[in-house]
Amino acid sequence: MASTRVHLVLVHGLFSSAKVWKAFETLIGTDPELADWVSVHPFEYDSPLIRLRPDRRVAETDDVADQLGTFLETELADAERIVLVTHSQGGLVVQRFLARKLWNGEGRELARIKHFTMFSCPNTGSGFFLTVRKFLKLWRNPQEQQLRPFDRAVTEAQRTVLSAVVHARGHSDKECPIPVRAYGGSADDIVPPIVARGVFPKGGVVTADHFSIIQPADRTAASYRAVRGALLEVARAAAVRESALPLAPTAARPGTTAGTGDTADDARVETDTEAADGPSHPPLAAEDPDLAPMPPPPYWQLDEGQLKGEDRHSLVALLLSEQARRRVHVVAGPGGSGKSRIALEAADRARRAGHHVWWVSAPELSLRMRMIARDLGAPSITVERAWLVGTAMDLVWTLLDACPEPWLLIFDNVDDPERLGSRDGPASSGTGWLRTPQNAKGTVIVTSRVRSRHAWGDAGRVHQVLPLDDNDGASMLLERTGGLGGTNEDARRLSRQLGGLPLALRQAADVIKAVHQSQISLDSDIRDFETFRRTIAPRVDTAADRNGPHLSELLGREIVEKVCGIGMDLLTQHELPQAPTLLKVFACLSIAPIPYRCLLTDTTDSQVPATPSALAQSPLFPGATPARTTALLAGLEELGLVDAYEREGVADRRLAGVLTLHPVVHGVLREDEEVRKRPADYYGLAVRMLRSAIQHSNPDHPANWPLWAALSPHALEVSRACLLGDLRLSDRSVRTEALELARLTARYLIATGLLGPAYDLVLPLVERCSSFGFDSDDREILGLRHEQGRVHLDREQLPLAEQVLGRVVQVRTRILGENHADTLASRHKLARAINEQAGREAEAEVMLRSIVEAENEVRGPEHYDTLVVRHTLARTMLARGAHREAEAEAREILSISRRNHWPPATPEILRVQETLTHSLLRQDRARDAEQVIREALQHASQPADSNLVMRLRFTFVLVLLGIRGRTPEAVKELRALVRDLDRVVTSEHPLSVQARALLETAVREMPT
């Protein structure tokens, strides 16, 4: 990291100076993770309240913007990575600077600006100064004038920044993608949070007023953490780019409770190294996994051509109209009819109008809805709790209905409406993920093949998508081929033959264009529209005679299948016979974007020897090489069989490059005769590619979660197809590998708090294991049952957890032995389930002592997992009143962590300090406890509103109450904590209940 220098430029606000950034400069200079590679540059400009000398003027915002440009060009001429952070009017200065650069066609010069964060920026004007002006009627300040609500120059700049920076699709003279975050202070009455957020979709609200928001007291302050996270993000992206190896088939396309017992919130961060080589060090701490940005809609597809059809344009206009709000709109039609393209057109127009737009693909439903909750400002503690106790749907819809800005939510490819239903009813009941917006500014669009009004409920309005007419179809063919295919009349006849189906028309055009322009040898009878029509006619001869404008699902699927077959035949008959085979392997995965670089490259982990890729080891691809694989991918894309593009804002190049298959093509190829005859080869390769991609990526480690997020939809799809589908795999080794893939995927889902999807994955596999040739006591199924027990434990269903884990421990002990690593993992979870049940601490302590003794032998006394068990034991000691023993255990753990140079911000280390604090308090050593808990709060890098930091704050209050004369200070801290809890959690949250009760007692007993 030290070699990747990042330059931080700080821009102050109105009537201010660079001195306001002193706190930030000090904290960054003393931050051990930043100081060596971050250079801080406060940008100073003249901003007086009033100018008395008549020979001098107050610079206008455009002047300051140009001054900033000069500063960057001269003072930072050699800087490769710049991060801009602003306060108040400084945000408008930077917006104006960016806009003016873009208006002048200098967008490429902005590429070195890697991040832009605004604090308390008056993005829709500051009403505060309207009051001031009433008393200063002669006041004329050009900088202040642009803080007035709805100033035209501000609006113009914001419109440009929103469309050409925030939503930019690539680097050009007129646009440049830069991540932009806008934060407001909850107590800011000068620039209220809703004004500070403005039209910018990313950012949030922090606990601060207009001035304290840029004066962080320490590294736990939310504003400091936001800047710190941006710096780390930029540096990591640079490091990845410098080390990444290319494997792109084509040129990149722009894409778009206090106490002492373990809590369920803690359990997800613990490492569970069952059936894997466990880490001897703690998992890398995530800055905040919930702050992963919501992926944008696939705007890159807009480059494929204009939306065709007057009826489709009319539908888009209707979906974005005032009348469409507070409704659910179902865009329904056969596969390949262009439903998603209509939704994408609506999304693009909405985002350019400044609306929030969220695109949720069905395979990634739960994860994407969690991202929406964070996008709408829900603190991590709230999100964690909602996904834990099963109120996630209510949380997201409460936030959507309270959103003050216009928004559009799109559920794409929902061909099973019940995926949007809830525990209490079907999708049509409106109580699940799909609900009718109560917010007058909200609209929901669903794309689906299901046209039945009954499936969507009374509130859903179904809009049927019809095929393109002959003229619009011909226009699409002519534009996509660049005039190479023949006359307009030839194009009309081919469009008619293909049923006006946009997917079939696009693929036909790509075949014709490839025959003319491809670098691949494609010697074919197909040369133009007419020869393609004659080739397709014997295969599909019913479309041209269809009665009326409607096209059946079966006929549409047949047309796509035959057109797709022509493209695959061309590749098979000439230079790339393995390209169709690779396409069929991709079809075994999910319809979610496929991060192909992860799946097709050889092992690159520096600690292990390079091994042939799963592709090279498969009988389907004899003699496969990276160069040959690249050629296969290029051929598939050139003939329109896949779409490959680079995802916007993804730093890891392995994950940035993705490809997609249209759902109809995906479905057609999964039913291919060869795939059905050789499922072990096709699905077995899919399983092994996924296993290889995650081989060295522990699912419990936050640093690996971006990879898992990209691969988990495919892991879910493949494991279920292999084990619960109708494939009848004869190869037991493929089923065994699929079970292990399912177990690891469940671990990832549990670690990230997605307990519902984890349970939905594990339970059917356990209950139906006999159907795919396994017994419930086989070790492969025991691994899944262990994960099932962990879900019960995290959901605080302690008797169920004890029942499931108890049986797993019994069988694993018999099969593997009492001290096998897998058995020890289950024994630890069982001990926790018992320990968290009141009155059973002594029973748990006996078990934990036995586990610690075994872990010392199996993994070693300084192994991270051994210390996790020792910490559970220390908490049990504390609960039983053995305070000195708990203190000794906690201090030994901390000593080992320091000796092994573990980061002090590691969550488990912070929790050990919390336990040590409680043990000291119980011994009436409050001053010693204060030193420990202050150190924990100083080191914590988690969000200020996270469950862990909130608990540490509560413990700090307990310490203050234990010191004579500190009660007023404790009450002040406790009131602040209660205010923050009221903002982020419900009154029923356990920590909120405890904090309120303690505050009531402390106030009542405080000396007057």
CSV table of C-alpha atoms in Angstrom, one decimal, residues 551-884:
chain,number,residue,atom,x,y,z
A,551,LEU,CA,-46.2,-14.2,-30.4
A,552,SER,CA,-46.5,-17.3,-28.1
A,553,GLU,CA,-43.8,-18.1,-25.6
A,554,LEU,CA,-43.0,-21.4,-27.3
A,555,LEU,CA,-42.8,-20.0,-30.8
A,556,GLY,CA,-40.5,-17.1,-29.5
A,557,ARG,CA,-38.3,-19.6,-27.8
A,558,GLU,CA,-38.1,-21.7,-31.0
A,559,ILE,CA,-37.1,-18.8,-33.1
A,560,VAL,CA,-34.3,-17.8,-30.7
A,561,GLU,CA,-33.1,-21.4,-30.5
A,562,LYS,CA,-32.8,-21.7,-34.2
A,563,VAL,CA,-31.1,-18.3,-34.7
A,564,CYS,CA,-28.7,-19.1,-31.9
A,565,GLY,CA,-28.1,-22.4,-33.6
A,566,ILE,CA,-27.0,-20.8,-36.8
A,567,GLY,CA,-24.4,-18.8,-35.0
A,568,MET,CA,-23.1,-21.8,-33.1
A,569,ASP,CA,-23.0,-23.8,-36.3
A,570,LEU,CA,-20.8,-21.2,-38.0
A,571,LEU,CA,-18.3,-21.4,-35.1
A,572,THR,CA,-18.4,-25.2,-35.0
A,573,GLN,CA,-17.8,-25.6,-38.7
A,574,HIS,CA,-14.8,-23.3,-38.9
A,575,GLU,CA,-12.1,-22.2,-36.5
A,576,LEU,CA,-13.8,-22.4,-33.1
A,577,PRO,CA,-15.6,-25.7,-32.7
A,578,GLN,CA,-15.3,-25.5,-28.9
A,579,ALA,CA,-17.0,-22.1,-28.6
A,580,PRO,CA,-20.6,-23.6,-28.5
A,581,THR,CA,-19.4,-26.0,-25.9
A,582,LEU,CA,-18.1,-23.1,-23.7
A,583,LEU,CA,-21.4,-21.3,-24.2
A,584,LYS,CA,-23.3,-24.4,-22.9
A,585,VAL,CA,-21.1,-24.5,-19.9
A,586,PHE,CA,-21.9,-20.9,-19.2
A,587,ALA,CA,-25.6,-21.8,-19.5
A,588,CYS,CA,-25.1,-24.2,-16.5
A,589,LEU,CA,-24.5,-21.2,-14.3
A,590,SER,CA,-27.0,-18.6,-13.2
A,591,ILE,CA,-28.4,-15.8,-15.4
A,592,ALA,CA,-26.5,-13.4,-13.2
A,593,PRO,CA,-23.4,-11.7,-14.7
A,594,ILE,CA,-20.6,-14.2,-15.0
A,595,PRO,CA,-17.1,-13.0,-13.8
A,596,TYR,CA,-15.4,-15.0,-16.5
A,597,ARG,CA,-11.8,-14.1,-15.6
A,598,CYS,CA,-12.2,-15.8,-12.2
A,599,LEU,CA,-13.5,-18.9,-13.7
A,600,LEU,CA,-11.2,-19.4,-16.7
A,601,THR,CA,-7.8,-18.4,-15.4
A,602,ASP,CA,-5.2,-20.7,-13.9
A,603,THR,CA,-4.5,-20.6,-10.2
A,604,THR,CA,-2.6,-17.4,-9.4
A,605,ASP,CA,-2.3,-17.6,-5.6
A,606,SER,CA,1.3,-16.8,-4.9
A,607,GLN,CA,1.5,-19.3,-2.1
A,608,VAL,CA,0.6,-22.3,-4.2
A,609,PRO,CA,2.1,-23.7,-7.4
A,610,ALA,CA,0.2,-22.8,-10.6
A,611,THR,CA,-2.2,-25.5,-11.7
A,612,PRO,CA,-4.0,-26.0,-15.0
A,613,SER,CA,-7.4,-24.3,-15.1
A,614,ALA,CA,-10.5,-26.4,-14.6
A,615,LEU,CA,-11.2,-25.8,-18.3
A,616,ALA,CA,-7.9,-27.4,-19.3
A,617,GLN,CA,-8.6,-30.5,-17.2
A,618,SER,CA,-12.0,-31.1,-18.6
A,619,PRO,CA,-12.6,-33.7,-21.3
A,620,LEU,CA,-14.8,-31.1,-23.1
A,621,PHE,CA,-11.8,-28.9,-23.8
A,622,PRO,CA,-8.7,-31.0,-24.8
A,623,GLY,CA,-5.6,-28.9,-25.3
A,624,ALA,CA,-7.2,-25.7,-23.9
A,625,THR,CA,-4.8,-22.8,-23.5
A,626,PRO,CA,-5.4,-19.2,-22.3
A,627,ALA,CA,-5.0,-17.9,-25.8
A,628,ARG,CA,-7.4,-20.4,-27.2
A,629,THR,CA,-10.0,-19.6,-24.5
A,630,THR,CA,-9.7,-15.9,-25.3
A,631,ALA,CA,-10.4,-16.6,-28.9
A,632,LEU,CA,-13.5,-18.7,-28.0
A,633,LEU,CA,-14.8,-15.8,-25.9
A,634,ALA,CA,-14.2,-13.3,-28.7
A,635,GLY,CA,-16.1,-15.5,-31.2
A,636,LEU,CA,-19.1,-15.9,-28.9
A,637,GLU,CA,-19.3,-12.2,-28.4
A,638,GLU,CA,-18.8,-11.3,-32.1
A,639,LEU,CA,-21.8,-13.4,-33.1
A,640,GLY,CA,-23.9,-11.9,-30.3
A,641,LEU,CA,-24.2,-15.1,-28.3
A,642,VAL,CA,-22.8,-13.4,-25.1
A,643,ASP,CA,-22.4,-9.8,-24.0
A,644,ALA,CA,-19.1,-9.0,-22.4
A,645,TYR,CA,-18.4,-5.7,-20.6
A,646,GLU,CA,-16.5,-4.1,-17.8
A,647,ARG,CA,-18.5,-3.2,-14.7
A,648,GLU,CA,-18.3,0.4,-13.5
A,649,GLY,CA,-16.6,1.1,-10.2
A,650,VAL,CA,-15.2,-2.4,-9.6
A,651,ALA,CA,-11.5,-2.1,-8.6
A,652,ASP,CA,-10.6,-5.8,-8.9
A,653,ARG,CA,-10.1,-6.5,-12.5
A,654,ARG,CA,-10.9,-10.2,-12.1
A,655,LEU,CA,-14.4,-9.1,-11.0
A,656,ALA,CA,-14.8,-6.1,-13.3
A,657,GLY,CA,-15.0,-8.2,-16.5
A,658,VAL,CA,-18.3,-10.0,-16.8
A,659,LEU,CA,-20.4,-11.6,-19.5
A,660,THR,CA,-24.1,-12.3,-19.7
A,661,LEU,CA,-26.4,-14.7,-21.6
A,662,HIS,CA,-29.9,-13.7,-22.4
A,663,PRO,CA,-32.3,-15.7,-20.2
A,664,VAL,CA,-33.9,-17.3,-23.2
A,665,VAL,CA,-30.6,-18.4,-24.6
A,666,HIS,CA,-29.7,-19.6,-21.1
A,667,GLY,CA,-32.9,-21.7,-20.9
A,668,VAL,CA,-32.5,-23.1,-24.5
A,669,LEU,CA,-28.9,-24.2,-24.0
A,670,ARG,CA,-29.7,-25.9,-20.6
A,671,GLU,CA,-32.1,-28.2,-22.5
A,672,ASP,CA,-29.5,-28.9,-25.2
A,673,GLU,CA,-29.4,-32.5,-26.1
A,674,GLU,CA,-25.6,-32.8,-25.6
A,675,VAL,CA,-25.9,-31.1,-22.1
A,676,ARG,CA,-28.6,-33.5,-21.1
A,677,LYS,CA,-26.6,-36.5,-22.3
A,678,ARG,CA,-23.4,-35.5,-20.6
A,679,PRO,CA,-24.5,-33.6,-17.4
A,680,ALA,CA,-21.5,-34.8,-15.4
A,681,ASP,CA,-19.1,-33.2,-17.9
A,682,TYR,CA,-20.9,-29.9,-18.3
A,683,TYR,CA,-22.2,-29.3,-14.8
A,684,GLY,CA,-19.1,-31.0,-13.3
A,685,LEU,CA,-16.9,-28.4,-15.1
A,686,ALA,CA,-19.2,-25.6,-13.8
A,687,VAL,CA,-18.7,-26.9,-10.3
A,688,ARG,CA,-15.0,-27.2,-10.6
A,689,MET,CA,-14.5,-23.8,-12.1
A,690,LEU,CA,-16.4,-22.3,-9.2
A,691,ARG,CA,-14.4,-24.4,-6.7
A,692,SER,CA,-11.2,-23.3,-8.3
A,693,ALA,CA,-12.1,-19.7,-8.2
A,694,ILE,CA,-12.8,-19.7,-4.5
A,695,GLN,CA,-10.2,-22.2,-3.5
A,696,HIS,CA,-8.0,-19.7,-1.5
A,697,SER,CA,-10.8,-17.3,-0.5
A,698,ASN,CA,-12.2,-18.1,2.9
A,699,PRO,CA,-15.9,-17.1,2.9
A,700,ASP,CA,-15.6,-15.8,6.5
A,701,HIS,CA,-13.0,-13.2,5.6
A,702,PRO,CA,-14.5,-9.8,4.6
A,703,ALA,CA,-11.7,-9.2,2.3
A,704,ASN,CA,-13.0,-12.1,0.1
A,705,TRP,CA,-16.6,-11.0,0.1
A,706,PRO,CA,-16.6,-9.1,-3.2
A,707,LEU,CA,-15.5,-12.3,-4.9
A,708,TRP,CA,-18.1,-14.4,-3.1
A,709,ALA,CA,-20.8,-11.8,-3.9
A,710,ALA,CA,-20.0,-12.2,-7.6
A,711,LEU,CA,-19.9,-16.0,-7.5
A,712,SER,CA,-22.6,-16.9,-5.0
A,713,PRO,CA,-25.5,-16.7,-7.4
A,714,HIS,CA,-23.7,-19.2,-9.7
A,715,ALA,CA,-22.7,-21.4,-6.8
A,716,LEU,CA,-26.3,-21.5,-5.6
A,717,GLU,CA,-27.7,-22.3,-9.1
A,718,VAL,CA,-25.1,-25.0,-9.9
A,719,SER,CA,-25.3,-26.8,-6.5
A,720,ARG,CA,-29.1,-27.0,-6.6
A,721,ALA,CA,-29.1,-28.2,-10.2
A,722,CYS,CA,-26.6,-30.9,-9.5
A,723,LEU,CA,-28.3,-32.1,-6.3
A,724,LEU,CA,-32.0,-31.2,-6.4
A,725,GLY,CA,-32.6,-31.0,-10.2
A,726,ASP,CA,-33.5,-33.7,-12.6
A,727,LEU,CA,-30.0,-34.2,-14.0
A,728,ARG,CA,-29.5,-37.7,-12.5
A,729,LEU,CA,-25.7,-37.3,-12.2
A,730,SER,CA,-24.0,-40.7,-12.3
A,731,ASP,CA,-20.7,-39.2,-11.2
A,732,ARG,CA,-20.6,-39.2,-7.4
A,733,SER,CA,-17.5,-37.0,-7.3
A,734,VAL,CA,-19.5,-34.2,-9.0
A,735,ARG,CA,-22.2,-34.5,-6.4
A,736,THR,CA,-19.7,-34.5,-3.6
A,737,GLU,CA,-18.0,-31.4,-5.0
A,738,ALA,CA,-21.4,-29.7,-5.4
A,739,LEU,CA,-22.1,-30.4,-1.7
A,740,GLU,CA,-18.9,-28.8,-0.6
A,741,LEU,CA,-19.6,-25.8,-2.9
A,742,ALA,CA,-23.0,-25.5,-1.3
A,743,ARG,CA,-21.5,-25.6,2.2
A,744,LEU,CA,-18.9,-22.9,1.5
A,745,THR,CA,-21.6,-20.8,-0.1
A,746,ALA,CA,-23.8,-21.2,3.0
A,747,ARG,CA,-20.8,-20.0,5.1
A,748,TYR,CA,-20.5,-16.9,3.0
A,749,LEU,CA,-24.2,-16.1,3.4
A,750,ILE,CA,-24.1,-16.6,7.1
A,751,ALA,CA,-21.0,-14.5,7.5
A,752,THR,CA,-22.6,-11.6,5.7
A,753,GLY,CA,-25.9,-11.9,7.6
A,754,LEU,CA,-28.0,-13.4,4.7
A,755,LEU,CA,-29.4,-16.0,7.0
A,756,GLY,CA,-32.6,-16.6,5.0
A,757,PRO,CA,-30.9,-17.5,1.8
A,758,ALA,CA,-28.4,-19.7,3.7
A,759,TYR,CA,-31.2,-21.6,5.4
A,760,ASP,CA,-33.1,-21.9,2.1
A,761,LEU,CA,-30.0,-23.5,0.6
A,762,VAL,CA,-29.1,-25.9,3.4
A,763,LEU,CA,-32.4,-27.2,4.6
A,764,PRO,CA,-33.6,-28.9,1.3
A,765,LEU,CA,-30.1,-30.5,0.8
A,766,VAL,CA,-30.2,-32.0,4.3
A,767,GLU,CA,-33.8,-33.1,4.1
A,768,ARG,CA,-33.5,-34.6,0.6
A,769,CYS,CA,-30.0,-36.0,0.8
A,770,SER,CA,-31.1,-39.6,0.2
A,771,SER,CA,-32.5,-38.5,-3.2
A,772,PHE,CA,-29.0,-37.8,-4.5
A,773,GLY,CA,-27.3,-40.8,-2.8
A,774,PHE,CA,-26.2,-39.6,0.6
A,775,ASP,CA,-27.1,-40.4,4.2
A,776,SER,CA,-27.8,-37.7,6.8
A,777,ASP,CA,-24.9,-38.9,8.8
A,778,ASP,CA,-22.4,-38.8,5.9
A,779,ARG,CA,-19.6,-36.3,6.6
A,780,GLU,CA,-20.6,-34.2,3.6
A,781,ILE,CA,-24.2,-33.8,4.9
A,782,LEU,CA,-22.9,-33.2,8.5
A,783,GLY,CA,-21.1,-30.1,7.1
A,784,LEU,CA,-24.4,-28.7,5.9
A,785,ARG,CA,-26.1,-29.6,9.2
A,786,HIS,CA,-23.4,-27.7,11.0
A,787,GLU,CA,-24.2,-24.6,8.9
A,788,GLN,CA,-27.9,-25.3,9.7
A,789,GLY,CA,-27.1,-25.2,13.4
A,790,ARG,CA,-25.2,-21.9,12.9
A,791,VAL,CA,-28.2,-20.3,11.3
A,792,HIS,CA,-30.3,-21.3,14.3
A,793,LEU,CA,-27.6,-19.9,16.6
A,794,ASP,CA,-27.4,-16.6,14.8
A,795,ARG,CA,-31.2,-16.3,14.8
A,796,GLU,CA,-31.1,-16.8,18.6
A,797,GLN,CA,-33.1,-20.0,18.3
A,798,LEU,CA,-31.0,-21.6,21.0
A,799,PRO,CA,-32.9,-24.9,21.7
A,800,LEU,CA,-33.0,-25.6,17.9
A,801,ALA,CA,-29.3,-24.8,17.6
A,802,GLU,CA,-28.5,-27.1,20.5
A,803,GLN,CA,-30.5,-29.9,19.0
A,804,VAL,CA,-29.0,-29.7,15.6
A,805,LEU,CA,-25.4,-29.1,16.7
A,806,GLY,CA,-25.6,-31.8,19.4
A,807,ARG,CA,-26.4,-34.4,16.9
A,808,VAL,CA,-23.7,-33.2,14.6
A,809,VAL,CA,-21.1,-33.4,17.4
A,810,GLN,CA,-22.3,-36.9,18.3
A,811,VAL,CA,-21.9,-38.2,14.8
A,812,ARG,CA,-18.7,-36.3,14.0
A,813,THR,CA,-17.1,-37.6,17.2
A,814,ARG,CA,-18.0,-41.2,16.2
A,815,ILE,CA,-16.8,-40.8,12.6
A,816,LEU,CA,-13.9,-38.3,12.8
A,817,GLY,CA,-12.9,-38.3,16.4
A,818,GLU,CA,-13.4,-35.9,19.3
A,819,ASN,CA,-10.5,-33.7,18.4
A,820,HIS,CA,-10.8,-33.5,14.7
A,821,ALA,CA,-10.9,-29.9,13.4
A,822,ASP,CA,-14.5,-30.2,12.1
A,823,THR,CA,-15.7,-31.8,15.4
A,824,LEU,CA,-14.1,-29.0,17.4
A,825,ALA,CA,-15.8,-26.4,15.3
A,826,SER,CA,-19.2,-28.0,16.0
A,827,ARG,CA,-18.3,-28.5,19.7
A,828,HIS,CA,-17.6,-24.8,20.0
A,829,LYS,CA,-20.9,-23.7,18.4
A,830,LEU,CA,-22.7,-26.2,20.6
A,831,ALA,CA,-21.0,-24.8,23.7
A,832,ARG,CA,-22.1,-21.3,22.6
A,833,ALA,CA,-25.7,-22.4,22.1
A,834,ILE,CA,-25.7,-23.8,25.7
A,835,ASN,CA,-23.8,-20.9,27.2
A,836,GLU,CA,-26.4,-18.4,25.9
A,837,GLN,CA,-29.2,-20.2,27.7
A,838,ALA,CA,-29.6,-18.8,31.2
A,839,GLY,CA,-28.4,-20.9,34.0
A,840,ARG,CA,-26.3,-23.2,31.9
A,841,GLU,CA,-22.9,-21.4,32.0
A,842,ALA,CA,-21.2,-24.0,34.2
A,843,GLU,CA,-22.1,-26.7,31.7
A,844,ALA,CA,-20.7,-24.6,28.9
A,845,GLU,CA,-17.5,-23.8,30.8
A,846,VAL,CA,-16.7,-27.5,31.2
A,847,MET,CA,-17.2,-28.0,27.5
A,848,LEU,CA,-15.1,-24.9,26.5
A,849,ARG,CA,-12.2,-25.9,28.7
A,850,SER,CA,-12.1,-29.3,27.0
A,851,ILE,CA,-12.2,-27.6,23.6
A,852,VAL,CA,-9.5,-25.1,24.4
A,853,GLU,CA,-7.2,-28.0,25.5
A,854,ALA,CA,-7.9,-29.8,22.3
A,855,GLU,CA,-7.4,-26.7,20.1
A,856,ASN,CA,-4.0,-26.1,21.8
A,857,GLU,CA,-3.0,-29.6,20.5
A,858,VAL,CA,-4.7,-29.5,17.1
A,859,ARG,CA,-4.1,-25.9,15.9
A,860,GLY,CA,-1.7,-24.5,18.5
A,861,PRO,CA,-2.1,-22.1,21.4
A,862,GLU,CA,-1.6,-19.0,19.3
A,863,HIS,CA,-3.8,-19.9,16.4
A,864,TYR,CA,-6.6,-17.4,15.9
A,865,ASP,CA,-9.4,-20.0,16.2
A,866,THR,CA,-8.0,-21.2,19.4
A,867,LEU,CA,-8.1,-17.7,20.8
A,868,VAL,CA,-11.7,-17.3,19.7
A,869,VAL,CA,-12.7,-20.3,21.8
A,870,ARG,CA,-10.6,-19.0,24.7
A,871,HIS,CA,-12.5,-15.7,24.5
A,872,THR,CA,-15.8,-17.6,24.7
A,873,LEU,CA,-14.5,-19.3,27.7
A,874,ALA,CA,-13.5,-16.0,29.3
A,875,ARG,CA,-17.0,-14.6,28.8
A,876,THR,CA,-18.4,-17.8,30.4
A,877,MET,CA,-16.0,-17.3,33.4
A,878,LEU,CA,-17.2,-13.7,33.7
A,879,ALA,CA,-20.9,-14.7,33.6
A,880,ARG,CA,-20.2,-17.2,36.4
A,881,GLY,CA,-18.5,-14.6,38.6
A,882,ALA,CA,-14.9,-15.7,38.1
A,883,HIS,CA,-13.8,-12.2,37.3
A,884,ARG,CA,-10.0,-12.5,38.0
